[in-house]
mmCIF file with all atom_site columns, C-alpha atoms in Angstrom:
data_model
loop_
_atom_site.group_PDB
_atom_site.id
_atom_site.type_symbol
_atom_site.label_atom_id
_atom_site.label_alt_id
_atom_site.label_comp_id
_atom_site.label_asym_id
_atom_site.label_entity_id
_atom_site.label_seq_id
_atom_site.pdbx_PDB_ins_code
_atom_site.Cartn_x
_atom_site.Cartn_y
_atom_site.Cartn_z
_atom_site.occupancy
_atom_site.B_iso_or_equiv
_atom_site.pdbx_formal_charge
_atom_site.auth_seq_id
_atom_site.auth_comp_id
_atom_site.auth_asym_id
_atom_site.auth_atom_id
_atom_site.pdbx_PDB_model_num
ATOM 1  C CA . MET A 1 1  ? -27.774 22.376 -48.655 1.00 69.00 ? 1  MET A CA 1
ATOM 2  C CA . ARG A 1 2  ? -28.234 25.099 -46.287 1.00 75.00 ? 2  ARG A CA 1
ATOM 3  C CA . HIS A 1 3  ? -26.180 24.042 -42.910 1.00 75.00 ? 3  HIS A CA 1
ATOM 4  C CA . PRO A 1 4  ? -27.971 24.691 -39.747 1.00 77.00 ? 4  PRO A CA 1
ATOM 5  C CA . GLU A 1 5  ? -27.124 27.294 -37.302 1.00 75.00 ? 5  GLU A CA 1
ATOM 6  C CA . PRO A 1 6  ? -25.364 26.140 -34.442 1.00 81.00 ? 6  PRO A CA 1
ATOM 7  C CA . PRO A 1 7  ? -26.987 26.427 -30.938 1.00 88.00 ? 7  PRO A CA 1
ATOM 8  C CA . LEU A 1 8  ? -26.637 29.754 -29.593 1.00 94.00 ? 8  LEU A CA 1
ATOM 9  C CA . ARG A 1 9  ? -24.170 30.030 -26.661 1.00 95.00 ? 9  ARG A CA 1
ATOM 10 C CA . TRP A 1 10 ? -25.209 32.930 -24.938 1.00 95.00 ? 10 TRP A CA 1
ATOM 11 C CA . VAL A 1 11 ? -22.149 35.069 -22.726 1.00 93.00 ? 11 VAL A CA 1
ATOM 12 C CA . ARG A 1 12 ? -23.069 37.422 -19.763 1.00 92.00 ? 12 ARG A CA 1
ATOM 13 C CA . SER A 1 13 ? -21.834 40.887 -19.494 1.00 89.00 ? 13 SER A CA 1
ATOM 14 C CA . SER A 1 14 ? -18.756 41.386 -16.412 1.00 84.00 ? 14 SER A CA 1
ATOM 15 C CA . HIS A 1 15 ? -20.165 44.779 -16.351 1.00 80.00 ? 15 HIS A CA 1
ATOM 16 C CA . CYS A 1 16 ? -23.323 43.268 -14.828 1.00 81.00 ? 16 CYS A CA 1
ATOM 17 C CA . ASP A 1 17 ? -26.127 44.675 -11.785 1.00 81.00 ? 17 ASP A CA 1
ATOM 18 C CA . ALA A 1 18 ? -28.318 43.712 -9.605  1.00 80.00 ? 18 ALA A CA 1
ATOM 19 C CA . GLY A 1 19 ? -29.041 41.387 -12.574 1.00 77.00 ? 19 GLY A CA 1
ATOM 20 C CA . ASN A 1 20 ? -29.639 43.398 -14.899 1.00 84.00 ? 20 ASN A CA 1
ATOM 21 C CA . CYS A 1 21 ? -27.406 42.005 -17.358 1.00 92.00 ? 21 CYS A CA 1
ATOM 22 C CA . VAL A 1 22 ? -26.647 42.036 -21.516 1.00 92.00 ? 22 VAL A CA 1
ATOM 23 C CA . GLU A 1 23 ? -25.960 38.645 -23.106 1.00 95.00 ? 23 GLU A CA 1
ATOM 24 C CA . ALA A 1 24 ? -24.621 38.555 -26.695 1.00 96.00 ? 24 ALA A CA 1
ATOM 25 C CA . ALA A 1 25 ? -24.399 34.942 -29.118 1.00 97.00 ? 25 ALA A CA 1
ATOM 26 C CA . PRO A 1 26 ? -22.182 34.630 -31.819 1.00 96.00 ? 26 PRO A CA 1
ATOM 27 C CA . THR A 1 27 ? -23.983 33.786 -34.694 1.00 94.00 ? 27 THR A CA 1
ATOM 28 C CA . ARG A 1 28 ? -22.093 33.061 -38.808 1.00 91.00 ? 28 ARG A CA 1
ATOM 29 C CA . ALA A 1 29 ? -24.043 36.595 -39.610 1.00 92.00 ? 29 ALA A CA 1
ATOM 30 C CA . GLY A 1 30 ? -22.623 38.932 -35.993 1.00 96.00 ? 30 GLY A CA 1
ATOM 31 C CA . ILE A 1 31 ? -23.666 39.142 -33.265 1.00 97.00 ? 31 ILE A CA 1
ATOM 32 C CA . LEU A 1 32 ? -26.933 38.685 -31.346 1.00 97.00 ? 32 LEU A CA 1
ATOM 33 C CA . VAL A 1 33 ? -27.639 40.513 -27.657 1.00 96.00 ? 33 VAL A CA 1
ATOM 34 C CA . ARG A 1 34 ? -30.012 40.648 -25.586 1.00 95.00 ? 34 ARG A CA 1
ATOM 35 C CA . ASP A 1 35 ? -32.025 40.875 -21.807 1.00 94.00 ? 35 ASP A CA 1
ATOM 36 C CA . SER A 1 36 ? -31.253 38.329 -19.457 1.00 91.00 ? 36 SER A CA 1
ATOM 37 C CA . LYS A 1 37 ? -33.846 38.424 -17.725 1.00 90.00 ? 37 LYS A CA 1
ATOM 38 C CA . ALA A 1 38 ? -35.423 38.347 -20.866 1.00 91.00 ? 38 ALA A CA 1
ATOM 39 C CA . GLU A 1 39 ? -34.251 35.105 -22.508 1.00 87.00 ? 39 GLU A CA 1
ATOM 40 C CA . ARG A 1 40 ? -36.647 34.558 -25.021 1.00 91.00 ? 40 ARG A CA 1
ATOM 41 C CA . GLY A 1 41 ? -37.350 38.610 -25.300 1.00 93.00 ? 41 GLY A CA 1
ATOM 42 C CA . PRO A 1 42 ? -36.605 40.732 -28.920 1.00 95.00 ? 42 PRO A CA 1
ATOM 43 C CA . ARG A 1 43 ? -32.993 39.805 -30.206 1.00 96.00 ? 43 ARG A CA 1
ATOM 44 C CA . LEU A 1 44 ? -30.810 42.936 -31.310 1.00 97.00 ? 44 LEU A CA 1
ATOM 45 C CA . GLY A 1 45 ? -28.359 42.195 -34.208 1.00 97.00 ? 45 GLY A CA 1
ATOM 46 C CA . LEU A 1 46 ? -25.543 44.069 -34.644 1.00 97.00 ? 46 LEU A CA 1
ATOM 47 C CA . THR A 1 47 ? -23.341 42.758 -38.421 1.00 98.00 ? 47 THR A CA 1
ATOM 48 C CA . LEU A 1 48 ? -19.444 42.470 -36.426 1.00 96.00 ? 48 LEU A CA 1
ATOM 49 C CA . GLY A 1 49 ? -18.512 45.679 -37.548 1.00 97.00 ? 49 GLY A CA 1
ATOM 50 C CA . ALA A 1 50 ? -20.948 47.020 -35.487 1.00 97.00 ? 50 ALA A CA 1
ATOM 51 C CA . TRP A 1 51 ? -20.400 44.970 -31.939 1.00 96.00 ? 51 TRP A CA 1
ATOM 52 C CA . THR A 1 52 ? -16.220 45.893 -32.455 1.00 96.00 ? 52 THR A CA 1
ATOM 53 C CA . THR A 1 53 ? -17.162 49.615 -32.558 1.00 96.00 ? 53 THR A CA 1
ATOM 54 C CA . PHE A 1 54 ? -19.847 49.340 -29.496 1.00 91.00 ? 54 PHE A CA 1
ATOM 55 C CA . THR A 1 55 ? -17.644 47.594 -27.230 1.00 91.00 ? 55 THR A CA 1
ATOM 56 C CA . ALA A 1 56 ? -14.745 49.688 -28.449 1.00 94.00 ? 56 ALA A CA 1
ATOM 57 C CA . TRP A 1 57 ? -16.810 52.365 -27.728 1.00 93.00 ? 57 TRP A CA 1
ATOM 58 C CA . THR A 1 58 ? -17.795 51.209 -23.631 1.00 86.00 ? 58 THR A CA 1
ATOM 59 C CA . ARG A 1 59 ? -14.615 50.716 -22.819 1.00 87.00 ? 59 ARG A CA 1
ATOM 60 C CA . THR A 1 60 ? -13.918 54.792 -22.874 1.00 89.00 ? 60 THR A CA 1
ATOM 61 C CA . THR A 1 61 ? -16.765 55.429 -20.897 1.00 78.00 ? 61 THR A CA 1
#
């Protein structure tokens, strides 16, 4: 029996500019990313490794 995925808990980036925000939510498979203005819009799925690499890169720029 498969257990259902728990509800997503979206977290807004601390680097928002005039309402232009990115939100991320952890899943069993990795991380989902979306535009906060388009809650029902497309989501980008990243593996945990890709998310870790991305967030490390953002701290250097």
